[in-house]
PDB file of C-alpha atoms in Angstrom:
ATOM      1  CA  LEU A1450     -60.828  -0.598  -0.181  1.00 73.00           C
ATOM      2  CA  GLN A1451     -59.479   3.439  -0.767  1.00 89.00           C
ATOM      3  CA  LEU A1452     -55.956   0.513  -0.352  1.00 93.00           C
ATOM      4  CA  ALA A1453     -56.935  -1.104  -2.571  1.00 93.00           C
ATOM      5  CA  LYS A1454     -58.000   1.198  -5.657  1.00 93.00           C
ATOM      6  CA  ALA A1455     -54.716   3.000  -4.589  1.00 92.00           C
ATOM      7  CA  LEU A1456     -52.070  -0.336  -4.531  1.00 93.00           C
ATOM      8  CA  ASP A1457     -53.265  -1.614  -7.870  1.00 92.00           C
ATOM      9  CA  GLY A1458     -50.652  -1.451 -10.858  1.00 92.00           C
ATOM     10  CA  VAL A1459     -48.085  -0.364  -7.763  1.00 93.00           C
ATOM     11  CA  SER A1460     -44.889  -2.269  -8.722  1.00 92.00           C
ATOM     12  CA  PRO A1461     -43.638  -4.681  -5.903  1.00 88.00           C
ATOM     13  CA  ASP A1462     -40.390  -2.057  -5.997  1.00 91.00           C
ATOM     14  CA  ASP A1463     -42.427   1.122  -6.262  1.00 94.00           C
ATOM     15  CA  LEU A1464     -43.746  -0.951  -2.997  1.00 93.00           C
ATOM     16  CA  LYS A1465     -40.398  -1.246  -0.824  1.00 90.00           C
ATOM     17  CA  SER A1466     -40.930   2.797  -0.658  1.00 94.00           C
ATOM     18  CA  LEU A1467     -44.601   3.585   0.165  1.00 94.00           C
ATOM     19  CA  VAL A1468     -45.603   5.565   2.572  1.00 96.00           C
ATOM     20  CA  ILE A1469     -49.426   4.731   4.218  1.00 97.00           C
ATOM     21  CA  ALA A1470     -50.690   7.449   6.869  1.00 95.00           C
ATOM     22  CA  TYR A1471     -52.982   6.764   8.652  1.00 96.00           C
ATOM     23  CA  GLU A1472     -55.632   9.161  10.475  1.00 94.00           C
ATOM     24  CA  PRO A1473     -59.404   8.804  12.332  1.00 94.00           C
ATOM     25  CA  VAL A1474     -62.222  10.106  10.301  1.00 92.00           C
ATOM     26  CA  TRP A1475     -63.601  11.450  13.547  1.00 92.00           C
ATOM     27  CA  ALA A1476     -59.990  12.773  14.167  1.00 90.00           C
ATOM     28  CA  ILE A1477     -59.552  14.706  11.861  1.00 89.00           C
ATOM     29  CA  GLY A1478     -60.316  18.463  12.633  1.00 85.00           C
ATOM     30  CA  THR A1479     -61.289  18.295  15.689  1.00 89.00           C
ATOM     31  CA  GLY A1480     -58.507  17.239  18.650  1.00 87.00           C
ATOM     32  CA  LEU A1481     -59.429  13.606  19.282  1.00 92.00           C
ATOM     33  CA  THR A1482     -56.734  10.979  19.055  1.00 94.00           C
ATOM     34  CA  ALA A1483     -57.397   7.721  19.451  1.00 96.00           C
ATOM     35  CA  THR A1484     -56.473   5.415  22.628  1.00 97.00           C
ATOM     36  CA  PRO A1485     -52.662   3.724  21.886  1.00 97.00           C
ATOM     37  CA  GLU A1486     -54.318   0.196  21.721  1.00 98.00           C
ATOM     38  CA  GLN A1487     -57.429   1.716  19.144  1.00 97.00           C
ATOM     39  CA  ALA A1488     -54.320   3.102  16.139  1.00 98.00           C
ATOM     40  CA  GLN A1489     -52.352  -0.200  17.222  1.00 98.00           C
ATOM     41  CA  GLU A1490     -54.875  -2.825  16.825  1.00 98.00           C
ATOM     42  CA  THR A1491     -56.448  -0.534  13.373  1.00 97.00           C
ATOM     43  CA  HIS A1492     -52.223  -0.421  11.950  1.00 98.00           C
ATOM     44  CA  ALA A1493     -51.594  -4.789  12.455  1.00 98.00           C
ATOM     45  CA  GLN A1494     -54.940  -4.346  10.554  1.00 97.00           C
ATOM     46  CA  ILE A1495     -53.616  -2.371   8.249  1.00 97.00           C
ATOM     47  CA  ARG A1496     -50.852  -4.542   7.637  1.00 97.00           C
ATOM     48  CA  THR A1497     -52.469  -8.199   8.034  1.00 97.00           C
ATOM     49  CA  TRP A1498     -54.681  -6.673   4.777  1.00 96.00           C
ATOM     50  CA  LEU A1499     -51.330  -5.722   3.004  1.00 96.00           C
ATOM     51  CA  SER A1500     -49.599  -8.669   3.599  1.00 96.00           C
ATOM     52  CA  GLY A1501     -52.788 -10.818   2.332  1.00 95.00           C
ATOM     53  CA  LYS A1502     -51.623  -8.329  -1.076  1.00 93.00           C
ATOM     54  CA  ILE A1503     -48.538  -8.459  -0.919  1.00 94.00           C
ATOM     55  CA  GLY A1504     -46.949 -10.691   1.346  1.00 95.00           C
ATOM     56  CA  SER A1505     -45.523 -10.609   4.793  1.00 96.00           C
ATOM     57  CA  GLU A1506     -42.100  -9.565   4.112  1.00 95.00           C
ATOM     58  CA  LEU A1507     -43.263  -6.404   1.378  1.00 95.00           C
ATOM     59  CA  ALA A1508     -45.862  -5.339   3.828  1.00 96.00           C
ATOM     60  CA  ASP A1509     -43.195  -5.578   6.537  1.00 96.00           C
ATOM     61  CA  SER A1510     -40.510  -2.952   5.351  1.00 95.00           C
ATOM     62  CA  ILE A1511     -43.738  -0.449   4.584  1.00 96.00           C
ATOM     63  CA  ARG A1512     -44.096   2.448   7.580  1.00 97.00           C
ATOM     64  CA  ILE A1513     -47.757   3.324   8.432  1.00 98.00           C
ATOM     65  CA  GLN A1514     -47.901   6.330  10.511  1.00 98.00           C
ATOM     66  CA  TYR A1515     -50.821   7.110  12.647  1.00 97.00           C
ATOM     67  CA  GLY A1516     -52.398  10.747  11.922  1.00 94.00           C
ATOM     68  CA  GLY A1517     -55.499  11.900  14.338  1.00 89.00           C
ATOM     69  CA  SER A1518     -53.351  14.939  17.150  1.00 93.00           C
ATOM     70  CA  VAL A1519     -50.420  13.142  17.982  1.00 95.00           C
ATOM     71  CA  ASN A1520     -48.355  15.728  20.484  1.00 95.00           C
ATOM     72  CA  ASP A1521     -45.755  15.633  23.115  1.00 97.00           C
ATOM     73  CA  LYS A1522     -48.121  14.235  25.860  1.00 97.00           C
ATOM     74  CA  ASN A1523     -49.304  11.048  23.697  1.00 97.00           C
ATOM     75  CA  ALA A1524     -46.666  10.366  21.391  1.00 98.00           C
ATOM     76  CA  ALA A1525     -44.239   8.291  23.192  1.00 98.00           C
ATOM     77  CA  GLU A1526     -48.465   5.916  24.268  1.00 98.00           C
ATOM     78  CA  LEU A1527     -48.868   5.698  20.507  1.00 98.00           C
ATOM     79  CA  ALA A1528     -44.836   4.675  19.989  1.00 98.00           C
ATOM     80  CA  LYS A1529     -45.133   2.042  21.131  1.00 98.00           C
ATOM     81  CA  GLY A1530     -47.753   0.287  19.029  1.00 98.00           C
ATOM     82  CA  ALA A1531     -45.463  -2.714  17.080  1.00 97.00           C
ATOM     83  CA  ASP A1532     -47.461  -1.351  14.062  1.00 98.00           C
ATOM     84  CA  ILE A1533     -46.735   2.370  13.981  1.00 98.00           C
ATOM     85  CA  ASP A1534     -43.831   3.317  12.391  1.00 98.00           C
ATOM     86  CA  GLY A1535     -44.181   6.726  12.561  1.00 97.00           C
ATOM     87  CA  PHE A1536     -46.207  10.208  12.584  1.00 97.00           C
ATOM     88  CA  LEU A1537     -47.963  12.300  10.714  1.00 94.00           C
ATOM     89  CA  ILE A1538     -47.996  15.339  12.946  1.00 94.00           C
ATOM     90  CA  GLY A1539     -50.476  18.018  12.380  1.00 91.00           C
ATOM     91  CA  GLY A1540     -50.919  21.095  15.162  1.00 91.00           C
ATOM     92  CA  ALA A1541     -48.275  20.042  17.188  1.00 93.00           C
ATOM     93  CA  SER A1542     -45.462  20.733  14.539  1.00 95.00           C
ATOM     94  CA  LEU A1543     -46.124  24.232  15.154  1.00 96.00           C
ATOM     95  CA  LYS A1544     -44.678  23.715  18.217  1.00 97.00           C
ATOM     96  CA  PRO A1545     -40.927  22.858  17.929  1.00 97.00           C
ATOM     97  CA  ALA A1546     -40.584  21.618  21.549  1.00 97.00           C
ATOM     98  CA  ALA A1547     -43.206  19.277  20.633  1.00 97.00           C
ATOM     99  CA  PHE A1548     -43.003  19.002  17.408  1.00 97.00           C
ATOM    100  CA  ALA A1549     -39.374  17.370  18.920  1.00 97.00           C
ATOM    101  CA  THR A1550     -40.929  14.831  21.527  1.00 97.00           C
ATOM    102  CA  CYS A1551     -43.169  13.357  18.637  1.00 96.00           C
ATOM    103  CA  TYR A1552     -40.136  13.550  16.763  1.00 94.00           C
ATOM    104  CA  GLY A1553     -37.515  11.839  19.266  1.00 96.00           C
ATOM    105  CA  VAL A1554     -40.036   8.916  20.259  1.00 96.00           C
ATOM    106  CA  PHE A1555     -38.645   7.335  17.225  1.00 92.00           C
TER     107      PHE A1555
END
């Protein structure tokens, strides 16, 4: 529903540069992270929903990033998800080595 409202009236040309960031509500500020399977499942659902609204070619071109306590210890496993195109990095961005690890998996 949030995506439907956010994308209402956005032109196909503008959608080409769209980036979506997803973070589970229960992960915000908690330090908890979805399992790689949970994250991939949700990202796939988002991409499937997008495909139904704007077509699969355009939906496949949209970056969907995962947020939710991504860090140097879980980034590699989370990045294996076919529909996870990047991360929205919070606290780990304050630690140069941890950030570099997260960034480096893509």
